[in-house]
GROMACS .gro file of C-alpha atoms in nm:
model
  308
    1UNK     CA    1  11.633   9.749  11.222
    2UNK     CA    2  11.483  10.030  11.053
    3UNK     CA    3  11.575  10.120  10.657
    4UNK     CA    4  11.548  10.225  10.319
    5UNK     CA    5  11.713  10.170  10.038
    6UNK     CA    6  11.540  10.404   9.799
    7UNK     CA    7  11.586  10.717   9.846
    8UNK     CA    8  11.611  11.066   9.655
    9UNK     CA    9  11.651  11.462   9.730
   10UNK     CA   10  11.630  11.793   9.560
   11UNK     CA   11  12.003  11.841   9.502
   12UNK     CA   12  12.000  11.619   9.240
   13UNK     CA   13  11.622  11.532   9.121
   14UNK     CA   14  11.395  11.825   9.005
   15UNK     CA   15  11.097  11.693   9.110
   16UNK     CA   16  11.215  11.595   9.510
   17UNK     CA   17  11.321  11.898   9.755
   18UNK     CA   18  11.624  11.996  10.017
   19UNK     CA   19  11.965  11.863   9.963
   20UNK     CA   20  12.136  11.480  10.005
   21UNK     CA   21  12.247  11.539  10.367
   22UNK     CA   22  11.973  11.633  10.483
   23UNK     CA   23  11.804  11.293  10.397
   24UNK     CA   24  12.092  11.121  10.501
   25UNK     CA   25  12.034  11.325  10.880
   26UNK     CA   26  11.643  11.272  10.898
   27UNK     CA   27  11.731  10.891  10.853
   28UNK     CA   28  11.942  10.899  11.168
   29UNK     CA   29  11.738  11.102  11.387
   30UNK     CA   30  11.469  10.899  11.276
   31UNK     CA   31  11.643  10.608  11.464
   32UNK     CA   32  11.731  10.476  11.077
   33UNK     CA   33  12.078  10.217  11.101
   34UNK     CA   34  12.099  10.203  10.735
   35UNK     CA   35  12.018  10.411  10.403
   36UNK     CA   36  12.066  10.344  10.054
   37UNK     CA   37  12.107  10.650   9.833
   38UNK     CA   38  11.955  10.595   9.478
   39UNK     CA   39  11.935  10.907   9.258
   40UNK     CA   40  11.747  10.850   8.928
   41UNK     CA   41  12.011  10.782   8.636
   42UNK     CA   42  12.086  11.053   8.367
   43UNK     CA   43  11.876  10.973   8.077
   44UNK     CA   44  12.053  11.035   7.776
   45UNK     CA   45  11.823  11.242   7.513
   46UNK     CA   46  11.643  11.548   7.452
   47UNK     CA   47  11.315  11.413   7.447
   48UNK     CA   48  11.337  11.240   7.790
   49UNK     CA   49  11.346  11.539   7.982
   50UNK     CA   50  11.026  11.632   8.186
   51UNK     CA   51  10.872  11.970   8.166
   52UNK     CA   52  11.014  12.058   8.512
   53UNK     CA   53  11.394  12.047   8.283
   54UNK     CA   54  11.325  12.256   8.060
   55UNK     CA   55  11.633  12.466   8.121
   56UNK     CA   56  11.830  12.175   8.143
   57UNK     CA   57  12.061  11.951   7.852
   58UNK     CA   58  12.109  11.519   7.904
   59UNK     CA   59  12.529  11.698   7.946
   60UNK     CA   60  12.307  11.837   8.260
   61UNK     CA   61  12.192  11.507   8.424
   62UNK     CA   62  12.530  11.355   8.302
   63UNK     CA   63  12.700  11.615   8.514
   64UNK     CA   64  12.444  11.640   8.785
   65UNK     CA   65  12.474  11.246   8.858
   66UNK     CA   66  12.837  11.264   8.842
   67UNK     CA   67  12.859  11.516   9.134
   68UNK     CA   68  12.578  11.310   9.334
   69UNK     CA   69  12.796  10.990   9.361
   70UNK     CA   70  13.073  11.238   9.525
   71UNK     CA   71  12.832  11.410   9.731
   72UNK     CA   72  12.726  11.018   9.809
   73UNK     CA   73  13.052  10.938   9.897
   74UNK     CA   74  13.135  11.221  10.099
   75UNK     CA   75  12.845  11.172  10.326
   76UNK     CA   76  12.900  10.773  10.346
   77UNK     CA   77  13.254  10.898  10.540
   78UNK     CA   78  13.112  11.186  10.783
   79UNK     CA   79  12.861  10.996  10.888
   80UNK     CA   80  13.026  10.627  10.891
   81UNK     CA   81  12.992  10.592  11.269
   82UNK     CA   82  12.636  10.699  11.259
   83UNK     CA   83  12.433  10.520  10.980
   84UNK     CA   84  12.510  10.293  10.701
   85UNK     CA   85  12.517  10.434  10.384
   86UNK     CA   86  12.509  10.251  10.057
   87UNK     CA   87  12.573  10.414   9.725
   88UNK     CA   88  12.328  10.313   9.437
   89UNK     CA   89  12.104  10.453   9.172
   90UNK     CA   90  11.714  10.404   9.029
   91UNK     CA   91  11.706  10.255   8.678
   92UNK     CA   92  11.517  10.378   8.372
   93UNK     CA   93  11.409  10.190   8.119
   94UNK     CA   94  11.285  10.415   7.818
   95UNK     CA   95  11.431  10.263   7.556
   96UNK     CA   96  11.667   9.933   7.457
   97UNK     CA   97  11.985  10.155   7.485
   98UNK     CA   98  11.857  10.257   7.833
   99UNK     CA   99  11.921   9.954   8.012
  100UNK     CA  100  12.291   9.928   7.834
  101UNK     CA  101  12.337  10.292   7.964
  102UNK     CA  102  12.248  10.173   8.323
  103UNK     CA  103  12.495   9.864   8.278
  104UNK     CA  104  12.791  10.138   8.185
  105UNK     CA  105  12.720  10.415   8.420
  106UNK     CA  106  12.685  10.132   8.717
  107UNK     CA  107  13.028  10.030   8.624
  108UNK     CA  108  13.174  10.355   8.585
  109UNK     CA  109  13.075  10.470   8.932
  110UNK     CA  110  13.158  10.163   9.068
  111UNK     CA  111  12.779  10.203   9.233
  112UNK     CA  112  12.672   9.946   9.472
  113UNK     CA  113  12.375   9.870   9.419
  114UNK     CA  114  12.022   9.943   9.159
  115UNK     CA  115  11.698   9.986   9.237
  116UNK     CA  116  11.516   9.788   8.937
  117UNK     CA  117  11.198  10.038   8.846
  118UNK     CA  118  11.004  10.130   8.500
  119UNK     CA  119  10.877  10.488   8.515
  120UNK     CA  120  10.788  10.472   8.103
  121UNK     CA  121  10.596  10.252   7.873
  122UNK     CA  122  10.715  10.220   7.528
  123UNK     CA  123  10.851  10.558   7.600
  124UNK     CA  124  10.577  10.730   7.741
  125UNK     CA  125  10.618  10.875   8.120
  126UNK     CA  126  10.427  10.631   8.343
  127UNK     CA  127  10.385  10.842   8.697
  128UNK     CA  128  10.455  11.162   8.619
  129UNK     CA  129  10.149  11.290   8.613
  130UNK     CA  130   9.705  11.189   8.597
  131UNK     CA  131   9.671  11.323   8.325
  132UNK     CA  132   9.957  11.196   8.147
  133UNK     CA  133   9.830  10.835   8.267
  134UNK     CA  134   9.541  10.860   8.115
  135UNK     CA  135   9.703  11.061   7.753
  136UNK     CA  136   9.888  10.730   7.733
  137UNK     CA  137   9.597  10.488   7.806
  138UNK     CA  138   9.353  10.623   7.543
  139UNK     CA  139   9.610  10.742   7.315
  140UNK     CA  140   9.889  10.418   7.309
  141UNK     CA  141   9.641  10.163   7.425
  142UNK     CA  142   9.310  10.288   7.259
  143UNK     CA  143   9.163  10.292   7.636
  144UNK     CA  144   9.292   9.894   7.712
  145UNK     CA  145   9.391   9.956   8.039
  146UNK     CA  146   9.488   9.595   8.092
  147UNK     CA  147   9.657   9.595   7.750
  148UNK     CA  148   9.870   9.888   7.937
  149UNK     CA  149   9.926   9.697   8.223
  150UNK     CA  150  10.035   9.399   8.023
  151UNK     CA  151  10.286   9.609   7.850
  152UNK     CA  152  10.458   9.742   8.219
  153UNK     CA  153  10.524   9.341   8.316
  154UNK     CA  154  10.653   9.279   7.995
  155UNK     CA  155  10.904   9.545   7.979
  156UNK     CA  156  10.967   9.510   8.398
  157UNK     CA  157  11.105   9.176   8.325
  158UNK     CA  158  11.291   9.295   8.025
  159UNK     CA  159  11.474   9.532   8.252
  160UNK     CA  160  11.511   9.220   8.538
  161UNK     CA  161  11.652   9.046   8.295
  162UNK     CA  162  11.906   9.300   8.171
  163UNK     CA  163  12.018   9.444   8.498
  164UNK     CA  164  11.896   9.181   8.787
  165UNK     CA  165  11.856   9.493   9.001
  166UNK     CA  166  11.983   9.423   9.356
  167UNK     CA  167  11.602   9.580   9.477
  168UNK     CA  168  11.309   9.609   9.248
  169UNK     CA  169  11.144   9.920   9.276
  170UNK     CA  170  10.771   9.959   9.326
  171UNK     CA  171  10.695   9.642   9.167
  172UNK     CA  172  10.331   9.713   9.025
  173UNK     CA  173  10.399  10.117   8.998
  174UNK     CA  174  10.146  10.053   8.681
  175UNK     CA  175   9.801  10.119   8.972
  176UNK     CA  176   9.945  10.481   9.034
  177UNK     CA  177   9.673  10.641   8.879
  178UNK     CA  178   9.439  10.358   8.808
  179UNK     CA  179   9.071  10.452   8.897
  180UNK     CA  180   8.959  10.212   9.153
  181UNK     CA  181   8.621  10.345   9.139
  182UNK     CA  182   8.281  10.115   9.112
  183UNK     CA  183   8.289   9.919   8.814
  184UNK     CA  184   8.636   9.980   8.725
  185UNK     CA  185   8.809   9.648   8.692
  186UNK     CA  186   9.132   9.630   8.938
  187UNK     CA  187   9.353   9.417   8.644
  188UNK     CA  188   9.605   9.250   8.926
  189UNK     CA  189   9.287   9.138   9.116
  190UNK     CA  190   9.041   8.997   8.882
  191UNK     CA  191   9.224   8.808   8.665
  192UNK     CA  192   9.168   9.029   8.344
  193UNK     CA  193   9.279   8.932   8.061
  194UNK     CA  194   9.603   8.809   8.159
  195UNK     CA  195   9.761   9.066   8.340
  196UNK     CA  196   9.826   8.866   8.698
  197UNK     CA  197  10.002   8.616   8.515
  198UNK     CA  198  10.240   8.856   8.388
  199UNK     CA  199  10.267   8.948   8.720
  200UNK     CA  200  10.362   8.617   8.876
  201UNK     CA  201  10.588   8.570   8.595
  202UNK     CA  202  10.811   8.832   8.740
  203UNK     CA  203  10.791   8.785   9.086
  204UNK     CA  204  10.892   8.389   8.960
  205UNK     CA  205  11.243   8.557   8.784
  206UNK     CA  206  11.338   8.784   9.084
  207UNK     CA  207  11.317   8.537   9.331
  208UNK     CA  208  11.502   8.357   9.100
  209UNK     CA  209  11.786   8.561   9.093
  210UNK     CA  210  11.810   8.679   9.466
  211UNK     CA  211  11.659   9.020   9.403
  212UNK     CA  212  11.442   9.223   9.732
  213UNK     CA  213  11.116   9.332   9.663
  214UNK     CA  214  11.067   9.677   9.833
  215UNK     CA  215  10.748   9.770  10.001
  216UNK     CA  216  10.725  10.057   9.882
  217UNK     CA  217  10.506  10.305  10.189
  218UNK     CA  218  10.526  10.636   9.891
  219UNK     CA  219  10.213  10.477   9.737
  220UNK     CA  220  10.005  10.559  10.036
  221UNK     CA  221  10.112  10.946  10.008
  222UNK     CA  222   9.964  10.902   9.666
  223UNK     CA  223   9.659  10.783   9.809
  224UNK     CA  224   9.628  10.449   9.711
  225UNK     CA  225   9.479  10.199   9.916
  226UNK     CA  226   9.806   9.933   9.946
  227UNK     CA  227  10.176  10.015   9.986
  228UNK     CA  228  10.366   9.882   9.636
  229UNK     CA  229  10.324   9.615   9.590
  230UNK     CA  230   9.934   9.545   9.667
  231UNK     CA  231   9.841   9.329   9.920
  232UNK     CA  232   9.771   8.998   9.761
  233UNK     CA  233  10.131   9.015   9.548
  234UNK     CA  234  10.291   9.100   9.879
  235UNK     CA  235  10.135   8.767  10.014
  236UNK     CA  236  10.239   8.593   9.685
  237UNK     CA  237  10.590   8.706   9.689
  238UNK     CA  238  10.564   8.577  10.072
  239UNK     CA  239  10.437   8.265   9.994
  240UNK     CA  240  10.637   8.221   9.713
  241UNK     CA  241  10.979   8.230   9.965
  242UNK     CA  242  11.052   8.592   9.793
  243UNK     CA  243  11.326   8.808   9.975
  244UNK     CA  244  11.118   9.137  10.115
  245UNK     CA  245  11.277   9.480  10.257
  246UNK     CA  246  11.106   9.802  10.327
  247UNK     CA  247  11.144  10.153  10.143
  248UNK     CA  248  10.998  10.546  10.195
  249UNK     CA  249  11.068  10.663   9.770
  250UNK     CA  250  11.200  10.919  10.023
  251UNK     CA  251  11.167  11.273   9.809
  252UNK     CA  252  11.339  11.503  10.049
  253UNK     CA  253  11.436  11.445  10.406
  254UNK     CA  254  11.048  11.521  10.525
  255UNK     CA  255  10.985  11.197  10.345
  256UNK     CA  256  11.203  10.963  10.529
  257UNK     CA  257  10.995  10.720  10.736
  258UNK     CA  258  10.704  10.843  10.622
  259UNK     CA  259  10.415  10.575  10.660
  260UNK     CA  260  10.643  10.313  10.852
  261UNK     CA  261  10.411  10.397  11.179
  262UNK     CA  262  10.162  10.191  10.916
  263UNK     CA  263  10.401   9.967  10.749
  264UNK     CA  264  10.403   9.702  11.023
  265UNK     CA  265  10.009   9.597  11.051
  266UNK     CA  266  10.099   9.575  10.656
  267UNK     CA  267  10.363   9.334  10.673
  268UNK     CA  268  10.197   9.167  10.930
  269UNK     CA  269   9.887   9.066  10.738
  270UNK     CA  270  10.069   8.974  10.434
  271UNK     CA  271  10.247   8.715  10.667
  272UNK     CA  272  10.590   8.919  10.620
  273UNK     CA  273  10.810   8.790  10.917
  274UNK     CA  274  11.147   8.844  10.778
  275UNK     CA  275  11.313   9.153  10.648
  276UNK     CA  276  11.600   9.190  10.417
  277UNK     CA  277  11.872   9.461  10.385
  278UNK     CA  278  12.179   9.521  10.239
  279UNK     CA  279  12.491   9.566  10.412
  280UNK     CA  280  12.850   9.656  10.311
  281UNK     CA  281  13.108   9.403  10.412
  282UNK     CA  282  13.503   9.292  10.274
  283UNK     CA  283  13.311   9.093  10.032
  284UNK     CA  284  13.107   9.306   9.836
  285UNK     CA  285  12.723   9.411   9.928
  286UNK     CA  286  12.579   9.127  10.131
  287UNK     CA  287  12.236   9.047  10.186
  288UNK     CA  288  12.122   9.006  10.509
  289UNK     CA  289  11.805   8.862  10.740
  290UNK     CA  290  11.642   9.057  11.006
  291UNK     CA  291  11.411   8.772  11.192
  292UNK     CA  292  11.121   8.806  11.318
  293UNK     CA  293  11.117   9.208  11.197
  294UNK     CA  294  10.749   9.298  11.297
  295UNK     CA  295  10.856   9.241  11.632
  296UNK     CA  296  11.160   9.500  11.632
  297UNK     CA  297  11.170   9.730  11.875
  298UNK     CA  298  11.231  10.002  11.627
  299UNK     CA  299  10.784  10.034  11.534
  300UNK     CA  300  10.735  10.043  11.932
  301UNK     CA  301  10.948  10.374  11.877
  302UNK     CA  302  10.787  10.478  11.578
  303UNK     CA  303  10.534  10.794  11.731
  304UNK     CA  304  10.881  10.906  11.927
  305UNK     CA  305  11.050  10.942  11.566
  306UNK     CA  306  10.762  11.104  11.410
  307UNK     CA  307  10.651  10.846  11.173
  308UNK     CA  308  10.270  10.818  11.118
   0.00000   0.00000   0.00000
């Protein structure tokens, strides 16, 4: 059973392209059974906004999320006999107030589901940009990269804690633009100076509460070696009897699917032989076990749906 359950499009994100049906019809031609839509939350001040909303207000993103849950909606009914479509947002964490935002406007929209990421440290944008990576590295962290990466786990598992996001989004996001060139220490691999530990420390609380850790296939169109997470916390999570499902960070409909032709030999090595998804049901959003995934029938189809 092929899905995703983060998703995003150009309608309603700057920095994605094409509109929210057209994501939501690559998914089913792409042989797709269910899709979770997760447009980032508004964030709520002038200096949040990245240089590609310039010409926009936070009353903007307020209004621009409002009209995406009824897009949302309207799509989850056309296409109800077709796909599965779950309603849901990505989180920010920027500030304190962020995550108490994110508790309101879930409520408010009566939104299904969250996708748990941190796209800022202390405030500073995380993956919008190399150059920005690096600004905050020698700048915030006087060059500490692991001091950097410390910071991310802490303020990941404030957010866990906060919003116990039903799916935690690209769980190490922190090695987007991390150099892994000779001689540059890899700080989730080689135990430096603590920042593993952190690590473990959050995969410990979401498998505490339930939450699925996405494997996240947009890190290999950034060129990094591994999906999100990296290989060895995949196989930790695994071992660890952590609840896995599978995600494209879909950024306009050309992105759904993209790397799942790849994805399996993945999961496979890191011992992944169960996927999780969610479903809608009487109850409320279930979660529920696809057994024995690798061997689906969906990744013998994968060439005829176009995924590399």
């Amino acid at each position: 059973m092929p899905f995703t359950f983060h998703t995003h499009s150009g309608q309603f994100c700057r920095h994605a392209s094409g509109d929210l049906e057209s994501v939501v019809v690559a998914a089913i031609d792409k042989g797709m059974l269910a899709i979770g839509l997760s447009e980032h939350v508004p964030r709520s001040r002038e200096s949040e906004l990245y240089p590609e909303e310039s010409d926009m207000t936070p009353a903007d993103l307020q209004r621009a999320f409002e009209a995406y849950v009824v897009e949302a909606r309207r799509l989850r009914d056309r296409y109800s006999g077709q796909i599965s479509i779950l309603i849901g947002a990505e989180t920010e964490y920027i500030t304190r107030s962020s995550l108490e935002e994110v508790r309101v406007l879930r409520e408010k929209y009566r939104l299904e589901y969250l996708v748990g990421s941190v796209h800022h440290i202390d405030g500073h944008p995380l993956d919008f940009s190399a150059s920005q990576y690096r600004q905050l590295v020698d700048e915030h962290f006087g060059g500490d990269r692991a001091a950097m990466f410390r910071r991310y786990f802490d303020q990941q598992l404030e957010m866990l804690q906060a919003l116990q996001p039903e799916v935690i989004g690209h769980f190490d996001l922190v090695r987007i633009f991390h150099p892994y060139a000779e001689g540059v220490a890899d700080p989730l691999e080689e135990e430096v100076a603590g920042v593993r530990e952190l690590a473990s420390r959050n995969i410990d609380y979401g498998i505490s509460y339930g939450a699925l850790f996405e494997v996240n296939t947009r890190a290999w169109k950034k060129g990094l070696r591994d999906a999100y997470p990296g290989r060895s916390l995949l196989e930790e999570i695994v071992g660890k009897g952590g609840r896995v499902t599978i995600s494209d960070d879909s950024h306009g409909a050309g992105d759904v699917g993209m790397y799942y032709g790849r994805l399996r030999e993945y999961l496979e090595r890191a011992g992944v032989h169960e996927l999780h998804y969610l479903e809608r049901a009487e109850e409320g959003v279930q979660v529920r076990v696809l057994e024995r995934a690798t061997e689906h029938e969906f990744w013998g189809g994968a060439n005829k749906h176009g995924l590399e």
